[in-house]
DNA sequence: TTAGGGTTAG
């Protein structure tokens, strides 16, 4: 900050200082509103010293507060220097410092200050608690957070309007949303902020149904939702992939006039894209008056995940023309677009320009895109080398990406080499064993399949069960692979049996090589495949929606190859569009074809 | 018993 070039306002400040009548000086704090840099603050500080005002608590508090407007390492160091000069700080001064630290990269310092407050015999107030609890949240200091909660109870401050939502947010950040809920339930008359805190908590904890039911409760109590409410609720809809629900929320957004917020519009783009409606996402984007970096990025990601990589790239070029600076998220969308469309050259170009031209350091996710890009394109050895030579320690996810590529390109040897690298870091992920085992099964290496199965058993590893959901008449129905739990399961199974006959007549052949168990009879393999969660959800949609309706399904894992093939046939035979969201991307099935071009 | 912090949800 001190090296910043002199700005016009700085020059004028310097002039102001020069023209001052030192015999009859003004309060230097009058100069603060003009101050725009730490250097100017230093000048004002020296002037305060000159005029013997530097030891007044009010003056120092104001100066420190100014430093902490934008708390960086430099400004917090300066604030600390000012603070250290004061022999007897009062609670306001402590609060100002604590606020600064809680918003800086050193939140734990705020917790240390709280201890100082107590040891100096001062009584912490609502300001102290909000800052320090917030610091606990951002540094995930759960034990300290709980202790602060206790002290707040002792002082009768735990139901304070500012402290209460901060406590809720702290518990959520520390992964204890149920404790947050307990606080919430104790409140007799919750205000919107409190609802927002708990709704956000559920959303962040990936519990969208609870978030949405609290949103309905908020409306029943006639409380007016705010932009913050809508951001969380939209994010919950996106998690569920529930389009009708999302559209209803969009109506609420309009009704309460919250659509003017740029962040809300961006959340709408994200929601529509994640609920499978690219058209609605585009429409929100086109109606935006002002578009910032996150808005452009959301649209780029929307195109990329819906398999329209070239449009994503075109968006990026348009963004540049509009002189909006891309950030690391923008590049994530862009690289994602390249990898999912096999655009290796473009991918490398953008990856290099990221650091060269835009001075954005690639993160682990960007490297992940590059591994994916090389892997999908079949350049498996290059991808291996790429991970091995990274400047940062690779995560299991990075190796896992390569393992998937080995699987889709049928390279068992490299797959084995890769799984060893994964196991060095994490051997508890069931999916890894299954991918390699399926790969071995496909090429008939049953001894490897058995070995992997035994390894899984010995290590007590289980695979996350496949789960697909579909929203019909505002109800989200969930199906698990081989599901017998859903109330309509039996009739659904029968319907699937009949469906299979039709599909086979149209040329569909079940790909039983994907089934894990070697000793299974061919017939049983086929039955296992038939009741995959994707097929159950699609069949449910086929049976329970009018002809011609688009079937929208959300799956928790990657779509299985056989289900992908079945969905293509279903889209043709029944003349239905099927939009399937898997953990990676969207598949739009229409007239027997998929938007991913069988490339996923 | 003035000033100074003007808090919370994102």
XYZ file of C-alpha atoms (C1' of nucleotides) in Angstrom:
610
model
C 0.000 0.000 0.000
C 2.843 2.352 0.871
C 4.257 1.923 -2.630
C 1.075 3.067 -4.353
C 1.597 5.948 -6.780
C 0.486 9.340 -5.470
C -3.172 9.895 -6.199
C -4.756 13.318 -6.809
C -6.556 13.140 -3.489
C -3.281 12.450 -1.752
C -1.739 15.543 -3.238
C -4.699 17.574 -2.082
C -4.398 16.090 1.391
C -0.731 16.981 1.514
C -1.668 20.500 0.517
C -4.305 20.584 3.195
C -1.680 19.611 5.749
C 0.716 22.270 4.489
C -1.802 25.051 4.681
C -2.820 24.287 8.253
C -2.346 26.950 10.895
C -0.322 24.945 13.430
C -0.968 27.428 16.209
C -4.663 26.797 15.952
C -4.945 23.316 14.485
C -8.162 21.597 13.480
C -8.998 18.133 14.708
C -7.019 15.848 12.362
C -10.010 13.541 12.152
C -11.658 16.036 9.835
C -9.022 14.984 7.315
C -9.962 11.308 7.503
C -12.835 11.347 5.023
C -10.374 12.536 2.391
C -7.898 9.815 3.205
C -7.619 7.011 0.626
C -4.391 5.201 1.481
C -2.306 4.033 4.373
C 0.307 6.616 3.474
C -2.168 9.415 3.879
C -3.273 7.869 7.129
C 0.351 8.010 8.300
C 0.415 11.722 7.506
C -2.744 12.315 9.476
C -1.352 10.236 12.320
C 1.828 12.293 12.446
C -0.284 15.389 12.449
C -2.224 13.969 15.403
C 1.066 13.457 17.220
C 2.129 17.010 16.401
C -1.087 18.378 17.801
C -0.929 16.149 20.908
C -4.109 14.328 20.003
C -2.623 10.896 19.492
C -3.341 9.657 22.988
C -7.004 10.495 22.918
C -8.903 7.238 22.762
C -11.458 8.695 20.397
C -8.784 9.791 17.954
C -6.899 6.500 18.019
C -10.131 4.515 17.714
C -11.083 6.491 14.670
C -7.652 6.031 13.120
C -7.643 2.293 13.811
C -11.139 1.943 12.504
C -10.001 3.577 9.326
C -7.125 1.089 8.986
C -9.502 -1.819 9.364
C -11.933 -0.755 6.657
C -10.029 -3.001 4.355
C -8.016 -5.205 6.684
C -4.825 -6.388 4.990
C -1.619 -7.532 6.644
C -0.095 -4.070 6.275
C -3.058 -2.173 7.617
C -3.582 -4.549 10.546
C 0.102 -4.231 11.449
C -0.329 -0.466 11.464
C -3.498 -0.750 13.527
C -1.668 -2.968 16.019
C 1.144 -0.375 16.254
C -1.375 2.342 17.082
C -3.144 0.054 19.529
C 0.076 -0.924 21.344
C 0.750 2.726 22.214
C -2.398 2.895 24.322
C -1.793 1.894 27.938
C -5.416 1.533 28.977
C -7.624 0.640 26.033
C -11.338 0.629 26.668
C -13.824 -1.881 25.318
C -14.604 0.234 22.236
C -10.975 0.198 21.199
C -10.730 -3.559 21.755
C -13.880 -4.012 19.686
C -12.453 -1.979 16.839
C -9.311 -4.110 16.774
C -11.306 -7.344 17.097
C -13.533 -6.319 14.207
C -10.496 -5.652 12.056
C -8.873 -8.989 12.864
C -12.099 -10.943 12.446
C -12.378 -9.651 8.885
C -8.687 -10.093 8.113
C -6.688 -13.210 7.327
C -5.781 -13.456 11.006
C -9.120 -14.089 12.701
C -7.491 -15.956 15.586
C -5.988 -12.656 16.735
C -9.521 -11.531 17.511
C -9.948 -14.505 19.820
C -6.692 -13.561 21.559
C -8.025 -10.045 22.036
C -11.110 -11.406 23.764
C -8.888 -13.026 26.387
C -7.151 -9.670 26.854
C -10.494 -7.939 27.370
C -11.403 -10.348 30.147
C -7.995 -10.230 31.804
C -8.006 -6.447 31.848
C -11.232 -6.557 33.832
C -13.409 -5.048 31.109
C -16.865 -6.332 30.301
C -17.267 -7.542 26.711
C -20.360 -6.167 24.980
C -22.436 -7.106 21.926
C -19.829 -5.668 19.565
C -17.088 -7.759 21.149
C -19.081 -10.958 20.863
C -20.158 -10.490 17.255
C -16.604 -9.898 16.057
C -14.997 -12.655 18.084
C -17.685 -15.271 17.320
C -17.379 -14.372 13.644
C -13.633 -14.924 13.978
C -14.326 -18.385 15.457
C -16.557 -19.157 12.491
C -14.000 -18.170 9.892
C -11.154 -19.999 11.619
C -13.374 -22.996 12.405
C -12.495 -22.641 16.090
C -15.401 -24.705 17.338
C -14.248 -25.134 20.954
C -13.583 -21.425 21.375
C -16.891 -20.663 19.703
C -18.772 -22.829 22.169
C -16.942 -21.204 25.090
C -17.903 -17.764 23.805
C -21.484 -18.939 23.540
C -21.314 -19.921 27.240
C -19.870 -16.559 28.285
C -22.577 -14.807 26.278
C -25.230 -16.835 28.116
C -23.658 -15.904 31.467
C -23.785 -12.238 30.559
C -27.354 -12.572 29.291
C -26.295 -11.568 25.788
C -26.977 -14.795 23.876
C -30.335 -13.634 22.560
C -29.029 -10.256 21.453
C -30.215 -9.413 17.918
C -26.675 -9.225 16.605
C -25.102 -12.028 18.598
C -27.791 -14.625 17.955
C -27.455 -14.811 14.141
C -23.671 -14.765 14.512
C -23.863 -17.764 16.822
C -26.076 -19.604 14.329
C -23.637 -18.898 11.552
C -20.685 -19.967 13.739
C -22.265 -23.348 14.541
C -23.073 -23.871 10.866
C -19.556 -23.013 9.749
C -18.256 -25.487 12.317
C -20.514 -28.163 10.780
C -23.021 -28.333 13.608
C -26.190 -27.107 11.960
C -28.299 -28.973 14.516
C -26.838 -26.879 17.347
C -27.605 -23.828 15.211
C -31.185 -25.013 14.877
C -31.488 -25.378 18.657
C -30.586 -21.728 19.113
C -33.055 -20.791 16.432
C -35.877 -22.805 17.974
C -35.435 -21.074 21.325
C -36.263 -17.699 19.793
C -39.884 -16.724 20.270
C -40.107 -14.018 17.592
C -37.453 -14.655 14.971
C -36.583 -11.740 12.703
C -35.607 -12.127 9.026
C -31.900 -11.986 9.766
C -32.286 -14.989 12.070
C -34.168 -16.891 9.414
C -31.566 -16.011 6.873
C -28.821 -17.286 9.153
C -30.504 -20.652 9.668
C -31.646 -21.026 6.041
C -28.108 -20.302 4.898
C -26.883 -22.823 7.441
C -29.038 -25.591 6.016
C -28.112 -24.680 2.455
C -24.412 -24.717 3.241
C -24.792 -28.048 5.000
C -26.405 -29.453 1.838
C -29.788 -29.834 3.513
C -31.929 -28.014 0.946
C -35.269 -29.478 2.020
C -34.955 -28.049 5.519
C -33.855 -24.695 4.087
C -36.896 -24.590 1.807
C -39.339 -25.585 4.494
C -38.041 -22.757 6.694
C -38.491 -20.410 3.763
C -42.159 -21.431 3.597
C -42.437 -20.858 7.346
C -40.946 -17.395 6.898
C -43.657 -16.590 4.392
C -46.383 -17.952 6.657
C -45.184 -15.560 9.341
C -45.518 -12.717 6.832
C -41.861 -11.823 7.083
C -40.465 -10.159 3.986
C -37.567 -12.149 2.493
C -34.414 -10.231 1.596
C -31.781 -10.687 -1.090
C -29.795 -12.814 1.346
C -32.796 -15.122 1.863
C -33.233 -15.569 -1.865
C -29.545 -16.312 -2.451
C -29.731 -19.241 -0.061
C -33.110 -20.473 -1.223
C -32.035 -20.394 -4.869
C -28.889 -22.254 -3.987
C -31.033 -24.893 -2.246
C -33.173 -25.264 -5.369
C -30.014 -25.692 -7.401
C -28.874 -28.452 -5.044
C -32.170 -30.272 -5.520
C -32.324 -29.627 -9.248
C -36.018 -28.907 -8.798
C -37.020 -26.685 -11.712
C -40.686 -26.051 -10.848
C -39.714 -25.101 -7.331
C -37.021 -22.841 -8.759
C -39.535 -21.128 -11.015
C -41.805 -20.519 -8.046
C -38.870 -18.980 -6.140
C -38.187 -16.794 -9.183
C -41.776 -15.535 -8.930
C -41.174 -14.731 -5.254
C -38.011 -12.870 -6.208
C -40.025 -10.719 -8.637
C -42.896 -10.240 -6.198
C -40.614 -8.819 -3.527
C -38.651 -6.715 -6.003
C -35.418 -8.516 -5.182
C -34.547 -9.156 -8.842
C -32.742 -5.815 -9.018
C -29.821 -7.295 -7.062
C -27.048 -8.464 -9.360
C -26.138 -11.311 -6.995
C -29.724 -12.575 -7.023
C -29.824 -12.571 -10.828
C -26.558 -14.489 -10.842
C -28.012 -17.004 -8.378
C -31.018 -17.340 -10.721
C -28.720 -18.122 -13.658
C -26.941 -20.714 -11.548
C -30.223 -22.213 -10.329
C -31.752 -22.489 -13.809
C -28.575 -23.974 -15.224
C -28.346 -26.531 -12.410
C -32.033 -27.372 -12.756
C -31.427 -28.186 -16.404
C -33.033 -25.169 -18.054
C -30.334 -23.459 -20.064
C -32.983 -21.332 -21.858
C -34.201 -19.779 -18.611
C -30.619 -19.131 -17.520
C -29.959 -17.315 -20.808
C -33.141 -15.296 -20.443
C -32.184 -14.065 -16.942
C -28.709 -13.186 -18.183
C -30.038 -11.258 -21.177
C -32.416 -9.241 -19.002
C -29.657 -8.086 -16.666
C -28.904 -4.376 -16.865
C -25.434 -4.655 -15.369
C -23.258 -7.779 -15.548
C -20.295 -8.259 -13.266
C -17.620 -10.956 -13.268
C -19.678 -13.559 -11.313
C -22.661 -13.024 -13.652
C -20.555 -13.668 -16.765
C -18.862 -16.619 -15.074
C -22.223 -18.161 -14.139
C -23.313 -17.971 -17.779
C -20.032 -19.432 -19.045
C -20.347 -22.313 -16.571
C -23.989 -22.806 -17.594
C -23.029 -23.254 -21.257
C -20.057 -25.437 -20.336
C -22.022 -27.878 -18.157
C -24.742 -28.150 -20.778
C -22.274 -29.321 -23.369
C -22.129 -26.079 -25.349
C -18.427 -25.481 -25.053
C -18.182 -23.236 -28.113
C -20.888 -20.939 -26.769
C -19.039 -20.811 -23.431
C -15.908 -19.679 -25.247
C -17.890 -17.148 -27.273
C -19.303 -15.783 -23.997
C -15.785 -15.362 -22.657
C -14.750 -13.392 -25.734
C -17.851 -11.224 -25.355
C -16.998 -10.676 -21.707
C -13.558 -9.441 -22.700
C -15.104 -7.066 -25.217
C -17.352 -5.736 -22.463
C -14.132 -5.041 -20.484
C -15.152 -7.186 -17.537
C -12.140 -8.768 -15.832
C -12.241 -12.580 -15.630
C -11.343 -14.248 -12.344
C -10.376 -17.771 -11.312
C -14.005 -18.927 -11.462
C -14.368 -17.642 -15.033
C -11.351 -19.707 -16.030
C -12.746 -22.741 -14.305
C -15.832 -22.525 -16.520
C -13.748 -21.911 -19.583
C -11.386 -24.846 -18.989
C -14.338 -27.030 -18.125
C -15.915 -26.100 -21.469
C -12.725 -27.058 -23.286
C -12.279 -30.396 -21.518
C -15.884 -31.486 -22.052
C -15.715 -30.676 -25.742
C -12.302 -32.135 -26.456
C -10.839 -28.702 -27.234
C -7.282 -29.518 -26.202
C -5.531 -26.672 -28.041
C -7.956 -24.006 -26.797
C -7.722 -25.420 -23.278
C -3.941 -25.060 -23.207
C -4.180 -21.582 -24.675
C -6.557 -20.371 -21.973
C -4.660 -22.190 -19.239
C -1.445 -20.380 -20.201
C -3.131 -17.010 -20.640
C -4.540 -17.317 -17.149
C -1.175 -16.767 -15.484
C 0.642 -14.997 -18.338
C -1.940 -12.440 -19.301
C -4.359 -12.199 -16.392
C -1.912 -12.917 -13.554
C -4.263 -15.433 -11.991
C -2.512 -18.310 -10.254
C -4.045 -21.675 -11.243
C -5.548 -23.588 -8.308
C -6.068 -27.294 -7.816
C -9.390 -27.178 -9.679
C -7.783 -25.614 -12.746
C -5.170 -28.363 -12.744
C -8.037 -30.818 -12.428
C -9.599 -29.436 -15.612
C -6.308 -29.837 -17.425
C -5.956 -33.453 -16.302
C -9.507 -34.015 -17.465
C -8.751 -32.316 -20.777
C -5.721 -34.516 -21.460
C -7.395 -37.622 -20.082
C -10.554 -37.348 -22.129
C -8.512 -36.698 -25.255
C -6.709 -39.989 -24.575
C -3.380 -38.389 -23.709
C -3.160 -40.486 -20.550
C 0.610 -40.545 -20.151
C 0.803 -36.780 -20.611
C -1.854 -36.396 -17.929
C 0.116 -38.635 -15.563
C 3.248 -36.616 -16.151
C 1.294 -33.387 -15.710
C 0.097 -34.415 -12.244
C 3.510 -35.710 -11.243
C 5.163 -32.417 -12.123
C 2.684 -30.055 -10.497
C 4.032 -27.255 -8.331
C 1.517 -28.225 -5.632
C 0.715 -31.502 -3.914
C -1.939 -33.345 -5.957
C -5.188 -34.296 -4.244
C -6.810 -37.719 -4.607
C -9.460 -36.022 -6.770
C -6.815 -35.164 -9.363
C -5.665 -38.787 -9.626
C -9.290 -39.894 -9.568
C -9.953 -37.791 -12.673
C -7.157 -39.616 -14.440
C -8.486 -42.967 -13.215
C -11.814 -42.237 -14.905
C -9.985 -41.392 -18.115
C -8.045 -44.668 -17.891
C -11.373 -46.407 -17.529
C -12.974 -44.758 -20.539
C -9.897 -45.461 -22.666
C -9.554 -49.033 -21.416
C -6.004 -48.649 -20.067
C -5.775 -51.139 -17.211
C -2.026 -50.867 -16.651
C -2.026 -47.142 -16.121
C -5.233 -47.455 -14.114
C -3.425 -49.722 -11.667
C -0.513 -47.306 -11.426
C -2.926 -44.454 -10.764
C -4.918 -46.255 -8.071
C -1.674 -46.863 -6.193
C -1.121 -43.098 -6.132
C -4.685 -42.583 -4.925
C -4.274 -45.159 -2.149
C -1.181 -43.374 -0.887
C -3.423 -40.412 -0.162
C -6.841 -41.969 0.516
C -8.008 -45.560 0.303
C -11.501 -45.033 1.676
C -13.252 -43.989 -1.527
C -15.404 -46.864 -2.776
C -15.782 -45.322 -6.236
C -12.077 -45.811 -7.005
C -12.235 -49.564 -6.422
C -15.405 -49.807 -8.497
C -14.019 -47.853 -11.476
C -10.875 -49.968 -11.675
C -12.758 -53.169 -11.009
C -15.263 -52.396 -13.767
C -12.400 -51.633 -16.098
C -10.765 -54.980 -15.270
C -14.104 -56.747 -15.704
C -14.571 -55.207 -19.141
C -11.298 -56.680 -20.357
C -11.942 -59.987 -18.605
C -9.287 -59.703 -15.887
C -11.350 -61.438 -13.264
C -8.466 -62.163 -10.903
C -7.943 -58.391 -10.555
C -11.666 -57.886 -10.043
C -11.670 -60.436 -7.220
C -8.581 -58.885 -5.670
C -10.144 -55.431 -5.644
C -13.408 -56.730 -4.222
C -11.533 -58.491 -1.430
C -9.503 -55.348 -0.755
C -12.699 -53.348 -0.437
C -14.133 -55.881 1.969
C -10.954 -56.074 4.076
C -10.694 -52.328 4.309
C -14.398 -51.961 5.066
C -14.877 -49.619 2.100
C -18.370 -49.088 0.730
C -19.455 -47.395 -2.449
C -21.869 -44.483 -2.257
C -25.134 -45.890 -3.607
C -26.372 -44.402 -6.860
C -29.354 -42.155 -6.294
C -31.494 -40.359 -8.871
C -34.328 -37.970 -8.248
C -37.139 -36.517 -10.295
C -39.606 -33.759 -9.462
C -43.215 -34.529 -10.396
C -46.071 -32.241 -9.303
C -43.816 -30.327 -6.927
C -42.697 -33.455 -5.119
C -39.126 -34.685 -5.421
C -38.989 -38.497 -5.716
C -35.742 -40.264 -4.955
C -34.680 -43.650 -6.310
C -31.752 -45.789 -5.279
C -30.161 -48.473 -7.390
C -32.207 -51.665 -7.074
C -34.674 -49.699 -5.010
C -37.538 -51.497 -3.335
C -38.232 -48.678 -0.872
C -40.228 -46.288 -2.996
C -43.957 -46.861 -2.626
C -44.523 -47.507 -6.323
C -41.427 -49.683 -6.642
C -43.124 -52.903 -7.673
C -45.292 -51.439 -10.407
C -42.318 -49.388 -11.483
C -40.186 -52.487 -11.789
C -42.878 -54.113 -13.896
C -43.054 -51.046 -16.108
C -39.287 -51.152 -16.518
C -39.438 -54.820 -17.484
C -41.918 -53.953 -20.227
C -39.910 -50.922 -21.240
C -36.814 -53.056 -21.712
C -38.625 -55.269 -24.217
C -39.514 -52.219 -26.286
C -35.987 -50.823 -26.008
C -34.425 -54.055 -27.123
C -36.712 -54.127 -30.137
C -35.426 -50.693 -31.017
C -31.851 -51.912 -30.905
C -30.784 -51.339 -27.296
C -28.413 -53.916 -25.900
C -27.734 -53.999 -22.161
C -24.016 -53.509 -21.502
C -23.504 -56.186 -18.881
C -19.733 -55.736 -18.900
C -20.378 -52.822 -16.547
C -21.635 -55.087 -13.806
C -19.224 -55.593 -10.975
C -19.730 -59.253 -10.083
C -17.929 -61.837 -12.208
C -19.717 -64.976 -11.138
C -23.174 -63.545 -11.802
C -25.389 -65.145 -14.395
C -25.836 -63.040 -17.511
C -29.589 -62.784 -16.756
C -28.952 -61.487 -13.230
C -26.435 -58.951 -14.525
C -29.088 -57.628 -16.815
C -31.598 -57.329 -13.988
C -29.079 -55.430 -11.818
C -28.554 -52.993 -14.673
C -32.271 -52.671 -15.286
C -32.966 -51.278 -11.834
C -30.239 -48.651 -11.833
C -31.470 -45.479 -10.165
C -31.366 -43.437 -13.405
C -33.600 -45.912 -15.197
C -36.030 -46.034 -12.275
C -36.313 -42.240 -12.204
C -36.710 -41.923 -15.978
C -39.362 -44.674 -16.010
C -41.174 -42.912 -13.166
C -41.181 -39.702 -15.188
C -42.395 -41.522 -18.283
C -45.317 -43.018 -16.360
C -46.327 -39.963 -14.364
C -46.041 -37.005 -16.726
C -48.124 -36.191 -19.836
C -46.684 -37.247 -23.215
C -44.216 -34.748 -24.599
C -43.148 -33.392 -21.198
C -39.409 -33.053 -20.697
C -38.116 -35.549 -18.139
C -35.584 -34.015 -15.770
C -33.490 -36.291 -13.602
C -30.698 -35.521 -11.140
C -28.106 -38.165 -10.258
C -25.598 -38.077 -7.379
C -22.813 -39.874 -9.309
C -21.719 -39.955 -12.898
C -24.288 -41.459 -15.243
C -23.608 -45.100 -16.038
C -22.820 -46.022 -19.645
C -25.690 -48.422 -19.963
C -28.225 -45.928 -18.585
C -26.844 -43.372 -21.006
C -27.496 -45.706 -23.893
C -30.970 -46.603 -22.591
C -31.869 -42.914 -22.192
C -30.943 -42.257 -25.825
C -33.293 -45.013 -26.965
C -36.085 -43.859 -24.660
C -35.840 -40.286 -25.969
C -36.372 -41.634 -29.488
C -39.049 -44.266 -28.914
C -41.237 -42.104 -26.686
C -40.397 -38.799 -28.334
C -39.373 -37.295 -25.022
C -36.576 -34.919 -24.187
C -34.639 -36.206 -21.177
C -32.356 -33.863 -19.290
C -30.112 -35.728 -16.904
C -27.843 -33.916 -14.473
C -25.053 -36.063 -13.127
C -22.360 -35.082 -10.666
C -20.266 -33.655 -13.507
C -22.502 -32.174 -16.156
C -25.810 -32.251 -18.053
C -26.914 -34.714 -20.679
C -29.696 -33.573 -23.020
C -31.215 -36.609 -24.734
C -33.296 -35.934 -27.802
C -34.192 -38.079 -30.853
C -31.805 -40.801 -29.788
C -28.813 -38.506 -29.346
C -27.123 -36.880 -26.354
C -25.710 -33.350 -26.188
C -22.474 -34.719 -24.761
C -21.825 -36.564 -28.012
C -21.101 -39.670 -25.862
C -18.087 -37.819 -24.551
C -18.198 -37.577 -20.783
C -21.156 10.221 31.461
C -19.585 13.667 25.782
C -16.361 10.942 21.796
C -14.844 6.550 19.360
C -16.782 1.124 17.303
C -22.451 1.256 14.367
C -22.178 -4.802 14.871
C -25.918 -9.747 12.683
C -27.600 -13.217 7.792
C -24.143 -13.067 2.303
